[in-house]
Tab-separated table of C-alpha atoms and ligand atoms in Angstrom:
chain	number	residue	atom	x	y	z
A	311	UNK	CA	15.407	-4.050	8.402
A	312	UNK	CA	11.625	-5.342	8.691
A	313	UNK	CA	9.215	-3.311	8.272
A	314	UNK	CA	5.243	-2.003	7.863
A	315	UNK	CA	3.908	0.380	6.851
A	316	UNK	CA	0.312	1.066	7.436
A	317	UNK	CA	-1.844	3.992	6.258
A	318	UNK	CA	-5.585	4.922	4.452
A	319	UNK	CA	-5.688	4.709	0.933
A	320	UNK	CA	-3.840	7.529	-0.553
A	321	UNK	CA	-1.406	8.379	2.635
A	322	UNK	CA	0.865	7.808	0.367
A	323	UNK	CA	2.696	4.708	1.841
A	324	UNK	CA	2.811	3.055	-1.626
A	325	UNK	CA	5.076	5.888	-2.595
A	326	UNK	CA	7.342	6.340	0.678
A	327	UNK	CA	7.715	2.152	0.978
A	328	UNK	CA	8.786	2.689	-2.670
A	329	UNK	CA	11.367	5.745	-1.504
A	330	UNK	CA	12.349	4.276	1.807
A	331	UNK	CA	13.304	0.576	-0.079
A	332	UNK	CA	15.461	2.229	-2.581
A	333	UNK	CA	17.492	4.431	0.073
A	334	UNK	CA	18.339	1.464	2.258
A	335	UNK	CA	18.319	-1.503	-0.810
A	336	UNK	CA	15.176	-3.158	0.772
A	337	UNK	CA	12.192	-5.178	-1.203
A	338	UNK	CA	9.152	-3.074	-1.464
A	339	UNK	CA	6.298	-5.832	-1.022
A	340	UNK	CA	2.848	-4.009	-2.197
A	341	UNK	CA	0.234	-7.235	-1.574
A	342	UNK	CA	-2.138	-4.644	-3.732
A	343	UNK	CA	0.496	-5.158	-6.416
A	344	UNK	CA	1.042	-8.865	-6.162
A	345	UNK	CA	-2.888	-9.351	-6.200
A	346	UNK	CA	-2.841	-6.878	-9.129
A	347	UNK	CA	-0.619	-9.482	-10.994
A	348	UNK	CA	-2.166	-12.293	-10.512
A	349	UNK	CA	-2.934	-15.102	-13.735
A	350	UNK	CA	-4.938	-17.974	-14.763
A	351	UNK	CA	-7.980	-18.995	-12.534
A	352	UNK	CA	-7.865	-17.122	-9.756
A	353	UNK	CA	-7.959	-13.776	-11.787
A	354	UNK	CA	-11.253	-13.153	-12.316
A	355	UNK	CA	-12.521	-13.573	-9.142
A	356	UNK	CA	-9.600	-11.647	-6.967
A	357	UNK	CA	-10.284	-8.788	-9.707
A	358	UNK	CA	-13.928	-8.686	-8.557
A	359	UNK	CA	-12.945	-8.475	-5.095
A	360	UNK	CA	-10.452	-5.774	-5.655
A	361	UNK	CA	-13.143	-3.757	-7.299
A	362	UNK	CA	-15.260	-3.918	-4.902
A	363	UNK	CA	-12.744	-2.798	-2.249
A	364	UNK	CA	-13.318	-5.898	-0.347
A	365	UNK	CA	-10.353	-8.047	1.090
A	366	UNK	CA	-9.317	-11.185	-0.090
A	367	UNK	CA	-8.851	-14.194	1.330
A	368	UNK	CA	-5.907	-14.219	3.833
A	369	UNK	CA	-5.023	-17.669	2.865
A	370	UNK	CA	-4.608	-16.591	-0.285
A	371	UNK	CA	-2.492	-13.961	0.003
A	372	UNK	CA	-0.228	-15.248	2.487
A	373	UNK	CA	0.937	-17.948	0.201
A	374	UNK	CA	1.798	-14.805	-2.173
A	375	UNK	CA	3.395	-13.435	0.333
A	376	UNK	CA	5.753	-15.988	1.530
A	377	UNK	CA	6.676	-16.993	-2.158
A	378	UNK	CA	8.148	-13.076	-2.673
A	379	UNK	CA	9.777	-12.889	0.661
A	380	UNK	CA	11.758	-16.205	0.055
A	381	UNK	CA	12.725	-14.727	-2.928
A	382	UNK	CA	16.685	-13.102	-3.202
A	383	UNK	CA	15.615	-9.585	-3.889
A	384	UNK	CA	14.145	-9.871	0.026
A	385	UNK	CA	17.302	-11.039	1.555
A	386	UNK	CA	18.315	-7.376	2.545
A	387	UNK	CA	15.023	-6.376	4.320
A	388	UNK	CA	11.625	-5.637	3.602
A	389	UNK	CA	8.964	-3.178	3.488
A	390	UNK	CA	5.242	-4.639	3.503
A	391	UNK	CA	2.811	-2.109	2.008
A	392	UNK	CA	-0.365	-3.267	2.177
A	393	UNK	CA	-0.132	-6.041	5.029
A	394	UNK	CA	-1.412	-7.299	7.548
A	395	UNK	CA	-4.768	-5.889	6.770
A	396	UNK	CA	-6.489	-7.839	9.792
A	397	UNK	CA	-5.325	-9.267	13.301
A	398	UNK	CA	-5.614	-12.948	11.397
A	399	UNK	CA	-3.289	-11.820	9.412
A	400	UNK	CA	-0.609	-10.228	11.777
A	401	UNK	CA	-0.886	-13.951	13.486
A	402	UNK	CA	0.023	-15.079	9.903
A	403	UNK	CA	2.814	-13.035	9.709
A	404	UNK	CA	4.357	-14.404	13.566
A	405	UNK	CA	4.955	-17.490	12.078
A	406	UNK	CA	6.570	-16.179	8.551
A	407	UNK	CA	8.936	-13.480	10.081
A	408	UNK	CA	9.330	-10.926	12.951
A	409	UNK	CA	9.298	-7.075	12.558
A	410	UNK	CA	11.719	-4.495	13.688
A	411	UNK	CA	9.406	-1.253	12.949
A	412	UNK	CA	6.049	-0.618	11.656
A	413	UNK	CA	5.247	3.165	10.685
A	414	UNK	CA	1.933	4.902	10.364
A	415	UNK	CA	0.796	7.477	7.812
A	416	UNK	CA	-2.140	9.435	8.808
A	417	UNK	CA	-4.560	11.667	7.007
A	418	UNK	CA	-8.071	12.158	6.881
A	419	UNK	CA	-10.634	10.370	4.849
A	420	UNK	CA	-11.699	13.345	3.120
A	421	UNK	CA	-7.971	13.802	2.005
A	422	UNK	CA	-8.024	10.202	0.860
A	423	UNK	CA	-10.987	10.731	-1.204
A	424	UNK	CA	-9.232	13.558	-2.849
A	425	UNK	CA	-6.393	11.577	-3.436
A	426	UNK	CA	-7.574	8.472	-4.961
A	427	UNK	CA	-10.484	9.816	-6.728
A	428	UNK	CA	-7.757	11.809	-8.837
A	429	UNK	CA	-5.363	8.949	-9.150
A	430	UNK	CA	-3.512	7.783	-12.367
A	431	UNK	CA	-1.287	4.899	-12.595
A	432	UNK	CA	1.257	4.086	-15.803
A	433	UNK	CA	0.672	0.735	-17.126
A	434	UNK	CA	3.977	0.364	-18.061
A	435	UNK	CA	6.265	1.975	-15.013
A	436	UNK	CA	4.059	2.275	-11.907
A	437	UNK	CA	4.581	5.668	-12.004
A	438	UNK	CA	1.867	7.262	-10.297
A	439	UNK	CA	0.148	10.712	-11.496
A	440	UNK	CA	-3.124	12.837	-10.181
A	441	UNK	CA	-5.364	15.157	-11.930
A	442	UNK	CA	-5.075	17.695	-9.295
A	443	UNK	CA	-1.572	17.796	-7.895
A	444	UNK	CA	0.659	16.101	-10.006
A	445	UNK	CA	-0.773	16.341	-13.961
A	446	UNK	CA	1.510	14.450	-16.558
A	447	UNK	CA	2.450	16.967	-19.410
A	448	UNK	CA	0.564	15.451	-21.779
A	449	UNK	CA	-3.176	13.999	-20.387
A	450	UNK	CA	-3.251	10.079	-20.340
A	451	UNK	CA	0.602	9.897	-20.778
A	452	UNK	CA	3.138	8.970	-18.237
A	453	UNK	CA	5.892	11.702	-18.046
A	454	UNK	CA	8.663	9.227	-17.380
A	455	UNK	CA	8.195	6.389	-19.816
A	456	UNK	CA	5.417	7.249	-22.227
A	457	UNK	CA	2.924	4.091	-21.224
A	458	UNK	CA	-0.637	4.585	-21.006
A	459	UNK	CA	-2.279	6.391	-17.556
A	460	UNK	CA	-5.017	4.986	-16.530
A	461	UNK	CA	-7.687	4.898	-13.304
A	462	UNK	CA	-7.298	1.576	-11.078
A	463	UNK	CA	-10.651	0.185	-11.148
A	464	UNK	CA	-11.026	0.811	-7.104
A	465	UNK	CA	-10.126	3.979	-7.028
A	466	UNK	CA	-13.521	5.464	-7.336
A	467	UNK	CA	-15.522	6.643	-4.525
A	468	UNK	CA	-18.093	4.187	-3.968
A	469	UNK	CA	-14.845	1.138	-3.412
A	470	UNK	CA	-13.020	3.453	-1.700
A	471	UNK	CA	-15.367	4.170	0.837
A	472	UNK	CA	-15.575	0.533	1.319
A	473	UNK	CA	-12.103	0.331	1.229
A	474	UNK	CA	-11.788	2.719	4.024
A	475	UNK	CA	-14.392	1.537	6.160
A	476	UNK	CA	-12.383	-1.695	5.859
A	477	UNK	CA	-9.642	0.218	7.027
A	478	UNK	CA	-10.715	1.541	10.264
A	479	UNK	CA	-12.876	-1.003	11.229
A	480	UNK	CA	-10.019	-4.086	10.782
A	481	UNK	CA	-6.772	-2.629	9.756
A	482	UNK	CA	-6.621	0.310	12.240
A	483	UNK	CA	-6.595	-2.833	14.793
A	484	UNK	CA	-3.444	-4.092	13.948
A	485	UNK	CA	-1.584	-1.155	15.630
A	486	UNK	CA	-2.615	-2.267	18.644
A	487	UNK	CA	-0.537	-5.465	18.223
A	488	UNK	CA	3.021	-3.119	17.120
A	489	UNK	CA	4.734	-0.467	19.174
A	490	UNK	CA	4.411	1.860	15.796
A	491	UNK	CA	5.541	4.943	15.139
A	492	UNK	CA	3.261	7.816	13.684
A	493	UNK	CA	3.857	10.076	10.729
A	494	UNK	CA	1.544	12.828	9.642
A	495	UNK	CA	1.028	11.860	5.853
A	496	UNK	CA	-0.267	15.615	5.162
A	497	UNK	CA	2.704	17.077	3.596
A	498	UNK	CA	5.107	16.947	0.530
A	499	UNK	CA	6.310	13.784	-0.661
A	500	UNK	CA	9.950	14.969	1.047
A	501	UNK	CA	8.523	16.301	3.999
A	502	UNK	CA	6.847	12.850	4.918
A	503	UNK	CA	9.588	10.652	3.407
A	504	UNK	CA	12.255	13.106	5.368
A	505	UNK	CA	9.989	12.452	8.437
A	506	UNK	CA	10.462	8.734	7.758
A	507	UNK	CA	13.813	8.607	7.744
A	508	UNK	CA	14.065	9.918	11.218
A	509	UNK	CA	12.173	8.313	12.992
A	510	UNK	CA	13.856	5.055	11.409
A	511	UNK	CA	17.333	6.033	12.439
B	1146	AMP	P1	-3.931	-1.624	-2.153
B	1146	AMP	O1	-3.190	-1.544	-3.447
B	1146	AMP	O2	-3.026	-1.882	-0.975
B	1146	AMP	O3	-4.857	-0.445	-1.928
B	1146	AMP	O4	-4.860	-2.921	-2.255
B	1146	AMP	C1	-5.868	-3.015	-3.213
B	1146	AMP	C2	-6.807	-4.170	-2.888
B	1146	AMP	O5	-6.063	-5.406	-2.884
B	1146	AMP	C3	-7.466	-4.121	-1.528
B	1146	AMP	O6	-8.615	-3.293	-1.484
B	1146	AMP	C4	-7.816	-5.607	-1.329
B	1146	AMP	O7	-8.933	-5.985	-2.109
B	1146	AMP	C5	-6.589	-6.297	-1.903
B	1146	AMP	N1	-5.545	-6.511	-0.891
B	1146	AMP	C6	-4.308	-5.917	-0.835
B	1146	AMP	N2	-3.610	-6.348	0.238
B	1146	AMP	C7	-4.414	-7.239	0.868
B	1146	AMP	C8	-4.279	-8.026	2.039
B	1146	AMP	N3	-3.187	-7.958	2.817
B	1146	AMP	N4	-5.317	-8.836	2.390
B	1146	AMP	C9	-6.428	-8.902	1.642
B	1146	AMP	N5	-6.635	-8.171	0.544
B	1146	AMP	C10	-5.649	-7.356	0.142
């Protein structure tokens, strides 16, 4: 299975891809996660794009892109989380692989500001945490592993507006290019990820 899954920031597509990968032994390929990785001379300036809620370069990240996917862990399927962000890069992807299913999360921007604005992330696991509906036990410490919770540097209002205006104005345009299904991202975790599964079986 080939997938994508497209949705505003906080639809919660990071955490469904995750859920949806693991059911049917598929990679989960977040290109924020990748980026979020990278070392040595590029770092400094894709972490001040990032911040800024901006996009990189597409160049760039298809070559990240097509390094993971050749990898063995991909063999199985994939789920791309995060990509294609433009219609430069959905011509990108037509020459790297084809796509069986793309699925869209919706919810509103003022849920997405909600969302993110109250996100933590584990350094350690991944695990992901917020302020309002999901507190850790202990503040600043991930339930699961103990590692350190902490804010990703975008998730604050002024980048995520940016990040969502990106959103409508260029990734919002891509589903014009799949026959996609829709999900509405507005309910629990096993609502949506129940939803999911339907519609891909
Ligand atoms: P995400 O974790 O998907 O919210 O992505 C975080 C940030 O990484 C985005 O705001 C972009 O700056 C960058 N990014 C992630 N995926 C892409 C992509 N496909 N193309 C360009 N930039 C990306």
């Amino acid at each position: 299975m080939k997938l994508i899954f497209v949705g505003p920031q906080g639809s919660g597509k990071g955490t469904q891809a995750k859920k949806v990968a693991e059911k049917f032994g598929l990679c989960h390929i977040s290109t924020g996660d990748l980026l979020r990785g990278v070392t040595g001379d590029l770092k400094s300036e894709v972490d001040l794009v990032m911040s800024e809620g901006r996009l990189v370069g597409d160049d760039l990240i298809v070559k990240i892109l097509k390094e993971k996917l050749s990898s063995e862990e991909c063999e199985k399927g994939f789920i791309l989380d995060g990509f294609p962000r433009n219609l430069a890069q959905v011509d990108m992807l037509k020459e790297i692989s084809d796509i069986d299913k793309v699925v869209e999360i919706s919810i509103s921007d003022e849920e997405s500001v909600k969302r993110v604005c109250g996100r933590r992330n584990c350094v350690k696991c991944g695990e992901i945490f917020n302020v309002y509906s999901k507190k850790p036990l202990i503040e600043g410490v991930c339930d699961s592993c103990g590692g350190e919770l902490i804010q990703r540097k975008d998730d604050n209002e002024t980048a995520l507006r940016e990040r969502l205006k990106v959103y409508h104005e260029e990734t919002e345009e891509i589903l014009n290019r799949y026959t996609s299904v829709k999900v509405d991202g507005n309910r629990s975790i096993e609502e949506v990820f129940g939803n999911i599964i339907e519609v891909l079986s």
